[in-house]
XYZ file of C-alpha atoms in Angstrom:
225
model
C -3.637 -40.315 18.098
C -6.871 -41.182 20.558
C -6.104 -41.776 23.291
C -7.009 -45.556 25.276
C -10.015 -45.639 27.479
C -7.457 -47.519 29.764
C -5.439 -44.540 30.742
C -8.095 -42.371 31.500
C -9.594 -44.968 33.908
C -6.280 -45.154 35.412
C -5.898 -41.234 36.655
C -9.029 -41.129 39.558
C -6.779 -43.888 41.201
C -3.385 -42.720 41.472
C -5.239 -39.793 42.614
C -6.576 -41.565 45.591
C -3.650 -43.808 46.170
C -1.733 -39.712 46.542
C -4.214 -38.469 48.656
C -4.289 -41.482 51.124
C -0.376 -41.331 51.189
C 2.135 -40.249 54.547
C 1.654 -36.175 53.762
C -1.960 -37.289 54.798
C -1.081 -38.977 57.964
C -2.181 -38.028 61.931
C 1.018 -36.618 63.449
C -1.166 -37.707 66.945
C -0.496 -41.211 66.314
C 3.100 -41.288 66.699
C 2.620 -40.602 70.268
C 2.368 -43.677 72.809
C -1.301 -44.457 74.013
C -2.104 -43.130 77.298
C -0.925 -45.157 80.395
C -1.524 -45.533 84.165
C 0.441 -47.305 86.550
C -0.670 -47.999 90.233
C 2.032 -48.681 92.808
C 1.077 -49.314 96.433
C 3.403 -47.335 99.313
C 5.316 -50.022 101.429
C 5.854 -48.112 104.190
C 7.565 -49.052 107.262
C 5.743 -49.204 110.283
C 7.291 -46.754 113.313
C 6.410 -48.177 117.184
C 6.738 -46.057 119.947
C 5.856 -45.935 123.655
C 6.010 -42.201 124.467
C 2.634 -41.252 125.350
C 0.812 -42.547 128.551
C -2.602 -44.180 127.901
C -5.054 -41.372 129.227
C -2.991 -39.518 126.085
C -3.917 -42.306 123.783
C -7.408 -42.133 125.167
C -7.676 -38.694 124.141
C -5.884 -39.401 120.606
C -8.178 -42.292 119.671
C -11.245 -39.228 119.956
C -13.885 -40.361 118.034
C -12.902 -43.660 117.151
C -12.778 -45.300 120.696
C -16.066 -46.460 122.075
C -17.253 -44.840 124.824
C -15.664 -45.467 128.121
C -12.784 -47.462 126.782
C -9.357 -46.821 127.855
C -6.961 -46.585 124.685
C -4.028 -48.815 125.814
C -2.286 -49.034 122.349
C -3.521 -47.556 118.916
C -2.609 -47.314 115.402
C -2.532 -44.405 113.134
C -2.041 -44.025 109.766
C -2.337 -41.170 107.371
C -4.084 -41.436 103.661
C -1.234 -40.727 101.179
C -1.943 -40.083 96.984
C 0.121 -38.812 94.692
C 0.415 -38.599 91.365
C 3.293 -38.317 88.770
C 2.602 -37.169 85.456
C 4.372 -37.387 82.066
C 2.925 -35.530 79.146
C 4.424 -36.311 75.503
C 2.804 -33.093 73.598
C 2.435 -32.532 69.950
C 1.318 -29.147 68.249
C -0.445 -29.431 65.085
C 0.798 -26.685 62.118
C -1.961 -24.170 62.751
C -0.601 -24.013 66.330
C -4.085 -23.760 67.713
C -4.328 -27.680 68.765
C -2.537 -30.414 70.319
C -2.244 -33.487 70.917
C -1.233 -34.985 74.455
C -0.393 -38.751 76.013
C -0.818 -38.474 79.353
C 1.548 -41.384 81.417
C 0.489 -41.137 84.574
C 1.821 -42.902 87.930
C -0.308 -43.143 90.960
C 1.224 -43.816 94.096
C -0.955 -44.730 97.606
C -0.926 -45.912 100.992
C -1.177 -45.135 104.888
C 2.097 -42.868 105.793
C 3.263 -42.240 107.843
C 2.108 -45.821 109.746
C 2.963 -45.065 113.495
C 1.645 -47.957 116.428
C 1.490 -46.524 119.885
C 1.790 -48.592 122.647
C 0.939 -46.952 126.253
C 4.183 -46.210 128.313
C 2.787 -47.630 131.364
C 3.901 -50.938 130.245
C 7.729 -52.093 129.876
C 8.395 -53.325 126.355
C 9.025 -56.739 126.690
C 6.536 -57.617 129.716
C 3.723 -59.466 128.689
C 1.097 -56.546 128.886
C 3.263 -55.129 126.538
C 2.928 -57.764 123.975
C -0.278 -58.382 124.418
C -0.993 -54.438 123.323
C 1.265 -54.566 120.808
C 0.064 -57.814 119.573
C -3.116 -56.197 119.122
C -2.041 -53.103 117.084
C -0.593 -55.157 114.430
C -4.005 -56.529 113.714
C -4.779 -52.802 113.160
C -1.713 -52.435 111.188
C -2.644 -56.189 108.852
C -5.741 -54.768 108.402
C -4.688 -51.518 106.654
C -2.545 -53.431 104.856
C -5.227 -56.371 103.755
C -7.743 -53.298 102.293
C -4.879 -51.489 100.552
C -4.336 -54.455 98.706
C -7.866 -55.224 97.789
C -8.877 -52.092 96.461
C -5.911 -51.782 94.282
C -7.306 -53.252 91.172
C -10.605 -51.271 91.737
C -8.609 -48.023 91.605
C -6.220 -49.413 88.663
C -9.782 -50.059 86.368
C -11.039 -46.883 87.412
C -8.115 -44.728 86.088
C -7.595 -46.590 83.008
C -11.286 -46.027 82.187
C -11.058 -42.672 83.046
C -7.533 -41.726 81.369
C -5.621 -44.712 79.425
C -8.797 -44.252 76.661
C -6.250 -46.112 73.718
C -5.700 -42.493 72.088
C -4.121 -39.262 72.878
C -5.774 -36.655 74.426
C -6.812 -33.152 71.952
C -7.822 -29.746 72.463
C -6.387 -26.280 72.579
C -3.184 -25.815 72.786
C -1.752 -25.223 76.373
C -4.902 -26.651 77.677
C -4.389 -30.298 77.665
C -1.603 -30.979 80.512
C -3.887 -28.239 82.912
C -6.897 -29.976 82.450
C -5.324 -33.391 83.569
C -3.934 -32.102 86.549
C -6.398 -29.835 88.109
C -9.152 -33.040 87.477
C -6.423 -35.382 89.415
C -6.360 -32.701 92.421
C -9.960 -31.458 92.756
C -11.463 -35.382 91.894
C -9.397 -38.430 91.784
C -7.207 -37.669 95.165
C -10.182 -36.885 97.327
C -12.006 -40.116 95.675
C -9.098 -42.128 96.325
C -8.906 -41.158 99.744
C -12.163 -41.569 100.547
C -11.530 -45.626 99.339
C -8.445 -45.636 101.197
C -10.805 -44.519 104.430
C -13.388 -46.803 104.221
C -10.800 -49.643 106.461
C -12.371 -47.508 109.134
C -14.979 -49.838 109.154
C -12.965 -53.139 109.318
C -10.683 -51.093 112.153
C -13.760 -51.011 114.257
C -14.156 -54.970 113.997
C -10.613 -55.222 115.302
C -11.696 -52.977 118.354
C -14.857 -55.448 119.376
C -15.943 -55.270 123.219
C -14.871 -58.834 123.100
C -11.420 -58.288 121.798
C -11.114 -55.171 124.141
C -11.954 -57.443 126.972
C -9.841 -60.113 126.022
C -6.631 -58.020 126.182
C -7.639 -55.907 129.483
C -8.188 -59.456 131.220
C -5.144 -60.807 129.986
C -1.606 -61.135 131.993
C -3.315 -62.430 135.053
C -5.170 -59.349 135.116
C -1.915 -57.159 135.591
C -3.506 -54.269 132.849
C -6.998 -53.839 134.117
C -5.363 -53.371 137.709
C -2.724 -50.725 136.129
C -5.831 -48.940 134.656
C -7.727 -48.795 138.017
């Protein structure tokens, strides 16, 4: 019997319709897209009175201006870390992968300690007037944490949540990752986190400084004579 011209036309697509079927499918995309998350350290801030103010002098180093006496400061040290979650799949040659990096980025100023000299009695009024002071320091690493936090939470995403996993050679992916988070994004982050230096030194204005030595009737620029 001849055959219909309808059932040869027929074969070329169940063919494709085959070939373009689940065997054919990316194992990669059963993995979750890349992620970061950003979370800013709320520290809490530590106050103590055990050093006398020629100590603090020396402390502040290069950040006092010259011939200033340091009668309270406020240190804080750059914190970053990084958590990292890495969902890995091997494809059946064994020679790539495929990797989703989920990645959590912690920051802040830790640990946050505000020295007040111990030549003045907590409670007098030189005391609060130092102390007063400090916590402008302390606002103010606080007020450029916050406003660089959506800076550093575009720049990673850019940079890593890219809406697809992550290939190459297998064993290579998760190394990569973390030795470009150590030897680029921490010092890069720190370096943002440092540049309050800046607004610190607005705090510390030969006004301000005058203000606070003149204040109390006078009592602290006498005890600093």
């Amino acid at each position: 019997m001849r055959r219909s011209p309808l059932s040869v036309r027929c074969r070329p697509l169940l063919l494709l319709m085959f070939l373009a079927g689940p065997c054919w499918a990316d194992p990669c995309e059963q993995l979750a897209k890349p992620s970061v998350r950003v979370k800013l350290l709320d520290e809490p801030v530590s106050v103590d009175s055990q050093y006398g103010f020629k100590t603090l002098t020396i402390m502040g180093g290069k950040i006092t201006r010259p011939g200033n006496t340091v009668l309270g400061l406020t240190r804080g040290t750059a914190i970053v870390k990084f958590e990292t979650h890495f969902t890995t799949i091997v494809e059946r040659s064994g020679q790539w992968e495929c990797t989703s990096p989920q990645l959590t980025m912690s920051y802040g100023f830790s640990p946050m300690n505000v020295h007040v000299a111990r030549e003045f009695t907590e409670g007098s009024c030189a005391y609060k007037e130092i102390y007063q002071h400090e916590l402008r320091h302390v606002k103010t690493y606080q007020t450029h944490l916050a406003g660089i936090e959506k800076d550093l939470t575009d720049t990673l995403n850019a940079r890593f949540a890219t809406g697809g996993p992550w290939r190459g050679p297998v064993g290579q992916s998760r190394a990569r990752i973390q030795q470009e988070l150590t030897e680029r994004w921490v010092p890069f982050i720190k370096r943002e986190m440092n540049r309050v230096d800046a607004a610190q030194a607005l705090v510390d204005s030969p006004e301000e400084y005058a203000r606070v030595a003149n204040s109390c009737n006078g009592d602290i620029r006498k005890l600093i004579r």
